Short mmCIF file of C-alpha atoms in Angstrom, two decimals:
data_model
loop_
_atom_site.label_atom_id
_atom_site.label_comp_id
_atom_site.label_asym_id
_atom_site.label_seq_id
_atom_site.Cartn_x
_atom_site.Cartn_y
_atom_site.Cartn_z
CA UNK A 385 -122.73 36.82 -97.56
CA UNK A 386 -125.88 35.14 -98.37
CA UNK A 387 -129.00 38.14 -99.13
CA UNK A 388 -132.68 36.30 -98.45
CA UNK A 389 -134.98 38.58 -99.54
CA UNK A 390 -137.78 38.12 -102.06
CA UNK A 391 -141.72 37.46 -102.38
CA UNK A 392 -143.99 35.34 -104.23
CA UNK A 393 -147.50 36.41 -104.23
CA UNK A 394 -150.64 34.91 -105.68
CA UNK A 395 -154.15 36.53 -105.11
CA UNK A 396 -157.15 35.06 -103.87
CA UNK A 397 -159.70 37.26 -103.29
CA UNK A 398 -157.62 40.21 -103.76
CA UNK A 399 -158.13 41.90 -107.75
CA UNK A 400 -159.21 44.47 -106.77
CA UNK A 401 -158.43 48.77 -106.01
CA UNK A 402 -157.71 49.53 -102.51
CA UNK A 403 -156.83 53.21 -102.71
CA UNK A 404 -157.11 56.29 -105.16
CA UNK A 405 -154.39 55.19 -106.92
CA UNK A 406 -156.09 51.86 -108.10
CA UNK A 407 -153.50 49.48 -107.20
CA UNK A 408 -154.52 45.84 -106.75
CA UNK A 409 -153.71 44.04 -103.50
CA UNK A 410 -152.42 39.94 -103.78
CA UNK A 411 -153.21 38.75 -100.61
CA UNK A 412 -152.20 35.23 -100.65
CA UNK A 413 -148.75 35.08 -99.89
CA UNK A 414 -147.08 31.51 -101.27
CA UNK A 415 -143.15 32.63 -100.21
CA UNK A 416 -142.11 35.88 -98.34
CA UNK A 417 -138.80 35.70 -97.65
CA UNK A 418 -137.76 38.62 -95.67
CA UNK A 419 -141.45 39.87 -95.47
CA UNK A 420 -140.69 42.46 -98.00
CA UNK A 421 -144.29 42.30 -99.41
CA UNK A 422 -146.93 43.18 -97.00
CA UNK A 423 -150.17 41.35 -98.03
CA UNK A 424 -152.26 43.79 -96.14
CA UNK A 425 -151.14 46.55 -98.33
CA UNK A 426 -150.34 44.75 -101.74
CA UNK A 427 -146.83 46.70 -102.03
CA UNK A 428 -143.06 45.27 -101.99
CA UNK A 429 -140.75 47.60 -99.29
CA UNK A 430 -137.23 47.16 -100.03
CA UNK A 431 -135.01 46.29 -97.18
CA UNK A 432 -132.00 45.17 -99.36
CA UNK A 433 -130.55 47.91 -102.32
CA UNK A 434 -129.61 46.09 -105.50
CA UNK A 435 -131.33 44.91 -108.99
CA UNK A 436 -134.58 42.66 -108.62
CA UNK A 437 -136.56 41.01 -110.98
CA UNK A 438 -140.54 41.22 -110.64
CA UNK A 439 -143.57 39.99 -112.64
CA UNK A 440 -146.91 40.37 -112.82
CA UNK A 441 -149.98 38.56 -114.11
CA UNK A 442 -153.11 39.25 -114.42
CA UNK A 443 -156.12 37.02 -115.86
CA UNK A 444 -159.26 38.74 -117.16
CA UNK A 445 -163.15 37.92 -116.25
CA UNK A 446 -163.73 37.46 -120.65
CA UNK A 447 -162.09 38.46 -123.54
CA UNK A 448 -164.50 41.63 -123.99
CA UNK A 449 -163.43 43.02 -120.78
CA UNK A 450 -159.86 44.83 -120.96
CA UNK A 451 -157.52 46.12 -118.46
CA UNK A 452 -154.82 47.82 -118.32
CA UNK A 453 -152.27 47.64 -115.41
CA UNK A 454 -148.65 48.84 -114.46
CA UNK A 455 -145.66 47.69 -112.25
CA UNK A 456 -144.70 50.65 -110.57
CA UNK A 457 -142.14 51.71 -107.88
CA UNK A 458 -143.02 54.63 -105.46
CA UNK A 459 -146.82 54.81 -107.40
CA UNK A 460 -144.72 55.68 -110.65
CA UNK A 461 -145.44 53.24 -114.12
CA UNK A 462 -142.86 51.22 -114.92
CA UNK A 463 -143.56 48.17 -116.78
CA UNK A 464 -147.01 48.49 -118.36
CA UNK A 465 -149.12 45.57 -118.53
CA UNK A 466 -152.28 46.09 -121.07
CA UNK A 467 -154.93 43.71 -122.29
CA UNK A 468 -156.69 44.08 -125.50
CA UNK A 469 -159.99 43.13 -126.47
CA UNK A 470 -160.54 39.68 -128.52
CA UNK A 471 -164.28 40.21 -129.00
CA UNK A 472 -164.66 36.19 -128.29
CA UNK A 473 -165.98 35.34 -124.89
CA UNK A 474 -163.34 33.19 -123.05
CA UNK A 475 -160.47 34.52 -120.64
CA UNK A 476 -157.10 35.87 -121.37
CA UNK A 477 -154.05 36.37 -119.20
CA UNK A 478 -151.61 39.51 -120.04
CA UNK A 479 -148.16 39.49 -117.95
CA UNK A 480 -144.96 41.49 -117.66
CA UNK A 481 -141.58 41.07 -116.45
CA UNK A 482 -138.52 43.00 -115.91
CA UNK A 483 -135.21 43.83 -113.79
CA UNK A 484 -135.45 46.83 -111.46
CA UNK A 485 -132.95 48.86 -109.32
CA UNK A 486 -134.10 49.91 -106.02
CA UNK A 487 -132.52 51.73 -103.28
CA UNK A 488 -133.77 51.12 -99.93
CA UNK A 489 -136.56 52.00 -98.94
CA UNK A 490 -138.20 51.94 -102.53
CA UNK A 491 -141.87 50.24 -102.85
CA UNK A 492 -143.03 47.98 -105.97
CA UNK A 493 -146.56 47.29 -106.46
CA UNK A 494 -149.09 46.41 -109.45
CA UNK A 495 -151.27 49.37 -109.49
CA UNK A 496 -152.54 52.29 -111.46
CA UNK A 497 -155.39 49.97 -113.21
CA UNK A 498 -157.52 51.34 -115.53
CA UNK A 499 -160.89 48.94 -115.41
CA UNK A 500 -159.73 46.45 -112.37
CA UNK A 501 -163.11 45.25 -112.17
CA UNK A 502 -162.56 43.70 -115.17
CA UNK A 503 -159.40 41.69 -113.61
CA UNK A 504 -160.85 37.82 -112.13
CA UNK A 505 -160.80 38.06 -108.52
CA UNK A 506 -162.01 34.44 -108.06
CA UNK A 507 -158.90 32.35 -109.01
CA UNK A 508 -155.24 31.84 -108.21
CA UNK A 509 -154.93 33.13 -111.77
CA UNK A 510 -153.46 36.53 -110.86
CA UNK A 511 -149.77 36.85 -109.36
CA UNK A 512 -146.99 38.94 -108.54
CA UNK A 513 -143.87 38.11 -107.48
CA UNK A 514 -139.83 39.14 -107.33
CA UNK A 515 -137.06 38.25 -105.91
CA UNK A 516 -133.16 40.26 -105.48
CA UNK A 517 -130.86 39.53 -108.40
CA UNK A 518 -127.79 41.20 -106.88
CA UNK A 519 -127.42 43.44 -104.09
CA UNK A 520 -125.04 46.73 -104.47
CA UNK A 521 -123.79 48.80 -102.10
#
């Protein structure tokens, strides 16, 4: 049986909070297989139960403006993604990776930023993306 499901999103114009929860919305998105990740909202619905494998990357406005970020499923941290402070005045880009299980129904999104403004909304910079490893029953 052959599973398509999986997302590749890169922001534009999106870094940036879109609820109390200060989650950042990519709304550029390069491959949505499945439609799993709704641009409009910035979060990753899944349709297909199994282990998945997402990323995130963020790119800062300088090196004297940090961030701190999180992968999370249902608004819950789980992969932490944190920037620290260089002191010298050039960009930086922080990322984070890992395998997830999800049941259906489960949503994924990069959100609970601390500082977002500091996050560079201007560049293609700044992605998320996952895709289904293996499905399980």
């Amino acid at each position: 049986m052959l599973y398509q499901t999986g997302f590749s999103e890169f922001q534009a114009i999106g870094a940036t909070t879109i609820n109390s929860s200060r989650n950042i919305l990519f709304r550029i998105a390069v491959n949505n297989n499945g439609d799993d990740y709704n641009p409009n909202t910035g979060v990753f619905t899944c349709r297909i139960p199994g282990f998945y494998w997402f990323s995130a990357s963020l790119i800062s406005v300088s090196a004297t403006k940090s961030f701190s970020c999180s992968i999370t499923v249902n608004s819950g941290i789980e992969l932490l993604i944190s920037s620290v402070n260089y002191g010298a005045d050039a960009k930086f880009t922080v990322s984070g990776s890992g395998v997830i299980m999800l049941s259906k129904a489960e949503t994924v999104q990069v959100g609970i930023c601390d500082n977002p403004q500091n996050i560079d909304a201007g560049t293609f910079a700044s992605s998320f993306s996952g895709f289904l490893i293996r499905p399980y029953p």
